[in-house]
Amino acid sequence: MDLSVLYRDAFLAIVDKPAGLMVHDSALARGETDFAADRLREQFGCPIFLVHRLDRATSGCLLLAFDRDTASALGRMVMANGLDSGVDEEAQSARIFEKDYLAVCRGWPEPRFVVDHPLDGGPGKPVKKPAITEFECLATTELAIASQGFATSRYALLRARPRTGRFRQIRRHLKHMSHHLIGDTSHGDGRHNRSFRMLGIHRMLLHAERLAFVHPVTGSRVCAIAPPDTQFQHALCLFDAPTHAVHSDCVNRP
């Protein structure tokens, strides 16, 4: 039941959340009783403060703090990331909070593209706020799966770097570009989701691969990588090109 620890010190930890596990109780829980937050309190034997969230179906790096001051400092870094705060470049770079995701989508998008499309906050939060996601196409594949009158279907492996943290941002931005995320039952394309289930892939293909930031207490660089799980690895095997670059600045240190 313990979550894999990718990095830990006296102030914070980064763990690898599996797909299918909710981070905490909410209106979307619908009777769920198993939450990552509860597991982590028991696992670490102390109070924990979640710095950000991941959707239930998303796997990968989840950041938490062991005290309120560290959690607040990290939260401010997350909120400031990607926004023009009026500070000089050196100060801004020290605050950058990098979140890299791997995603598999339908179609072949441009090699690099940015989606700048405001999003609301989800159910009960209709006000739209700025939302920006940078995408990089890492690899493409064409599978012998008939779709919409074509004998084959095209898919792409993307690296996504959200500059803001809106509700289901990556998923909704990919839908906005008509490059629906595979396995997304809320914002995806059901035909392509069924095709991947027939290939034995039954999860949403969004994985929080990497977190990198400046430690708010020690000032050192923190970076952790979460390896994709078995089903995501199965999806990566569909692509001929290397799946993702090695991040030389990351050394996982539990």
Short mmCIF file of C-alpha atoms in Angstrom, two decimals, residues 43-239:
data_model
loop_
_atom_site.label_atom_id
_atom_site.label_comp_id
_atom_site.label_asym_id
_atom_site.label_seq_id
_atom_site.Cartn_x
_atom_site.Cartn_y
_atom_site.Cartn_z
CA GLN A 43 3.40 5.80 5.48
CA PHE A 44 5.43 8.75 6.83
CA GLY A 45 3.90 8.67 10.30
CA CYS A 46 3.33 12.43 10.44
CA PRO A 47 1.11 15.19 9.03
CA ILE A 48 1.57 15.87 5.32
CA PHE A 49 0.63 18.91 3.22
CA LEU A 50 -0.10 18.32 -0.47
CA VAL A 51 1.46 21.01 -2.67
CA HIS A 52 -0.44 20.14 -5.86
CA ARG A 53 -2.87 17.54 -7.16
CA LEU A 54 -3.01 14.88 -9.85
CA ASP A 55 -6.18 13.53 -11.43
CA ARG A 56 -7.20 10.05 -10.30
CA ALA A 57 -6.30 8.58 -13.71
CA THR A 58 -2.92 10.37 -13.91
CA SER A 59 0.19 8.68 -12.54
CA GLY A 60 3.57 10.04 -11.48
CA CYS A 61 5.28 12.69 -9.36
CA LEU A 62 3.29 14.06 -6.44
CA LEU A 63 4.88 16.67 -4.15
CA LEU A 64 4.14 17.05 -0.46
CA ALA A 65 5.63 18.95 2.48
CA PHE A 66 5.97 18.01 6.14
CA ASP A 67 5.25 21.48 7.56
CA ARG A 68 3.03 24.44 6.69
CA ASP A 69 5.85 26.89 6.02
CA THR A 70 7.50 24.65 3.42
CA ALA A 71 4.11 23.89 1.86
CA SER A 72 3.35 27.62 1.59
CA ALA A 73 6.72 28.39 0.03
CA LEU A 74 6.30 25.61 -2.53
CA GLY A 75 2.74 26.71 -3.23
CA ARG A 76 3.91 30.24 -3.99
CA MET A 77 6.51 28.83 -6.41
CA VAL A 78 3.86 26.77 -8.18
CA MET A 79 1.53 29.76 -8.49
CA ALA A 80 4.30 32.06 -9.76
CA ASN A 81 5.59 29.60 -12.36
CA GLY A 82 5.16 30.73 -15.94
CA LEU A 83 3.57 34.05 -15.05
CA ASP A 84 5.14 37.47 -15.61
CA SER A 85 5.77 38.63 -12.07
CA GLY A 86 7.79 41.71 -12.97
CA VAL A 87 11.02 40.42 -11.39
CA ASP A 88 14.37 40.16 -13.13
CA GLU A 89 15.41 37.02 -15.04
CA GLU A 90 17.73 35.68 -12.35
CA ALA A 91 15.09 35.93 -9.64
CA GLN A 92 12.44 34.43 -11.92
CA SER A 93 14.64 31.47 -12.91
CA ALA A 94 15.27 30.66 -9.24
CA ARG A 95 11.53 30.30 -8.73
CA ILE A 96 10.74 28.17 -11.75
CA PHE A 97 8.78 25.06 -10.87
CA GLU A 98 9.02 22.55 -13.72
CA LYS A 99 6.39 19.87 -14.23
CA ASP A 100 6.90 17.56 -17.21
CA TYR A 101 4.24 15.09 -18.32
CA LEU A 102 4.22 12.32 -20.92
CA ALA A 103 1.01 12.04 -22.93
CA VAL A 104 -0.23 10.00 -25.88
CA CYS A 105 -2.71 11.74 -28.18
CA ARG A 106 -4.54 11.08 -31.43
CA GLY A 107 -3.12 12.61 -34.61
CA TRP A 108 0.25 14.09 -35.46
CA PRO A 109 0.61 17.63 -34.08
CA GLU A 110 3.37 20.12 -34.81
CA PRO A 111 6.84 19.33 -33.39
CA ARG A 112 6.39 22.11 -30.82
CA PHE A 113 3.27 24.11 -30.00
CA VAL A 114 1.80 26.19 -27.20
CA VAL A 115 -1.84 26.22 -26.20
CA ASP A 116 -2.90 29.53 -24.65
CA HIS A 117 -6.58 28.95 -23.94
CA PRO A 118 -8.40 30.12 -20.78
CA LEU A 119 -10.16 27.44 -18.73
CA ASP A 120 -12.77 27.46 -15.99
CA GLY A 121 -12.12 25.85 -12.62
CA GLY A 122 -14.32 22.81 -13.16
CA PRO A 123 -17.80 22.05 -11.75
CA GLY A 124 -19.20 25.01 -9.84
CA LYS A 125 -16.32 27.30 -10.85
CA PRO A 126 -17.41 28.95 -14.12
CA VAL A 127 -14.91 31.84 -14.15
CA LYS A 128 -12.26 31.31 -16.83
CA LYS A 129 -8.63 32.05 -16.03
CA PRO A 130 -5.46 32.10 -18.18
CA ALA A 131 -4.14 28.63 -18.99
CA ILE A 132 -0.93 27.91 -20.91
CA THR A 133 0.63 24.56 -21.82
CA GLU A 134 3.78 23.96 -23.85
CA PHE A 135 3.92 20.75 -25.89
CA GLU A 136 6.76 18.92 -27.62
CA CYS A 137 6.19 15.96 -29.95
CA LEU A 138 8.68 13.23 -29.00
CA ALA A 139 7.61 10.48 -31.40
CA THR A 140 4.83 9.44 -33.77
CA THR A 141 3.35 6.14 -34.89
CA GLU A 142 0.77 4.92 -37.40
CA LEU A 143 -1.16 1.80 -36.43
CA ALA A 144 -3.24 -0.56 -38.54
CA ILE A 145 -6.47 0.54 -36.87
CA ALA A 146 -9.24 1.70 -39.19
CA SER A 147 -10.81 5.03 -38.24
CA GLN A 148 -13.14 7.52 -39.95
CA GLY A 149 -12.73 5.97 -43.38
CA PHE A 150 -8.94 5.56 -43.13
CA ALA A 151 -7.18 2.20 -42.94
CA THR A 152 -4.78 3.43 -40.26
CA SER A 153 -4.74 5.72 -37.23
CA ARG A 154 -2.02 8.18 -36.22
CA TYR A 155 -0.82 8.84 -32.70
CA ALA A 156 1.84 10.99 -31.05
CA LEU A 157 3.86 10.83 -27.87
CA LEU A 158 4.08 14.29 -26.30
CA ARG A 159 5.92 15.98 -23.51
CA ALA A 160 3.63 18.54 -21.89
CA ARG A 161 4.78 21.33 -19.59
CA PRO A 162 1.87 23.28 -18.05
CA ARG A 163 2.72 26.87 -17.12
CA THR A 164 -0.48 27.21 -15.12
CA GLY A 165 -2.39 24.68 -13.04
CA ARG A 166 -6.01 24.73 -14.11
CA PHE A 167 -8.54 21.92 -13.68
CA ARG A 168 -7.61 19.05 -16.05
CA GLN A 169 -5.53 21.53 -18.03
CA ILE A 170 -3.51 19.20 -20.27
CA ARG A 171 -6.51 17.02 -21.06
CA ARG A 172 -8.72 19.99 -21.97
CA HIS A 173 -6.02 21.76 -23.96
CA LEU A 174 -5.44 18.64 -26.06
CA LYS A 175 -9.18 18.41 -26.69
CA HIS A 176 -9.17 22.08 -27.70
CA MET A 177 -6.54 21.23 -30.35
CA SER A 178 -8.46 18.09 -31.49
CA HIS A 179 -5.52 15.93 -30.38
CA HIS A 180 -7.50 14.10 -27.74
CA LEU A 181 -5.63 12.33 -24.94
CA ILE A 182 -5.85 8.55 -25.25
CA GLY A 183 -7.78 6.88 -22.45
CA ASP A 184 -9.46 10.10 -21.30
CA THR A 185 -13.11 9.15 -20.81
CA SER A 186 -14.21 12.73 -20.03
CA HIS A 187 -12.45 14.80 -22.72
CA GLY A 188 -11.07 12.17 -25.11
CA ASP A 189 -12.29 10.31 -28.19
CA GLY A 190 -14.17 7.09 -27.38
CA ARG A 191 -13.25 5.36 -30.64
CA HIS A 192 -9.53 5.70 -30.06
CA ASN A 193 -9.90 4.82 -26.38
CA ARG A 194 -11.59 1.55 -27.40
CA SER A 195 -8.80 0.82 -29.88
CA PHE A 196 -6.18 1.08 -27.15
CA ARG A 197 -8.23 -1.08 -24.80
CA MET A 198 -8.18 -3.74 -27.50
CA LEU A 199 -4.37 -3.46 -27.37
CA GLY A 200 -4.47 -4.18 -23.63
CA ILE A 201 -4.03 -0.57 -22.51
CA HIS A 202 -6.81 0.30 -20.07
CA ARG A 203 -5.53 3.50 -18.47
CA MET A 204 -5.45 7.19 -19.37
CA LEU A 205 -2.09 7.90 -20.99
CA LEU A 206 -1.00 10.90 -18.95
CA HIS A 207 2.01 10.53 -16.65
CA ALA A 208 3.66 13.18 -14.45
CA GLU A 209 7.19 12.16 -15.39
CA ARG A 210 9.34 14.84 -13.75
CA LEU A 211 9.38 17.55 -11.09
CA ALA A 212 12.24 20.04 -10.75
CA PHE A 213 12.51 23.13 -8.56
CA VAL A 214 14.76 25.04 -6.18
CA HIS A 215 14.37 23.80 -2.60
CA PRO A 216 12.66 26.60 -0.62
CA VAL A 217 14.70 25.88 2.54
CA THR A 218 18.14 24.67 1.41
CA GLY A 219 18.34 26.48 -1.94
CA SER A 220 19.55 23.30 -3.65
CA ARG A 221 18.15 21.96 -6.91
CA VAL A 222 15.59 19.17 -6.45
CA CYS A 223 14.64 16.93 -9.37
CA ALA A 224 12.86 13.59 -9.49
CA ILE A 225 11.65 11.28 -12.26
CA ALA A 226 8.84 8.73 -11.97
CA PRO A 227 9.19 5.76 -14.35
CA PRO A 228 6.05 4.94 -16.39
CA ASP A 229 4.09 1.92 -15.18
CA THR A 230 3.68 -1.34 -17.12
CA GLN A 231 0.65 -0.27 -19.15
CA PHE A 232 2.21 3.08 -20.07
CA GLN A 233 5.39 1.24 -21.07
CA HIS A 234 3.22 -0.95 -23.30
CA ALA A 235 1.98 2.20 -25.02
CA LEU A 236 5.53 3.55 -25.39
CA CYS A 237 6.50 0.36 -27.21
CA LEU A 238 4.13 1.38 -30.03
CA PHE A 239 6.51 4.22 -30.93
#
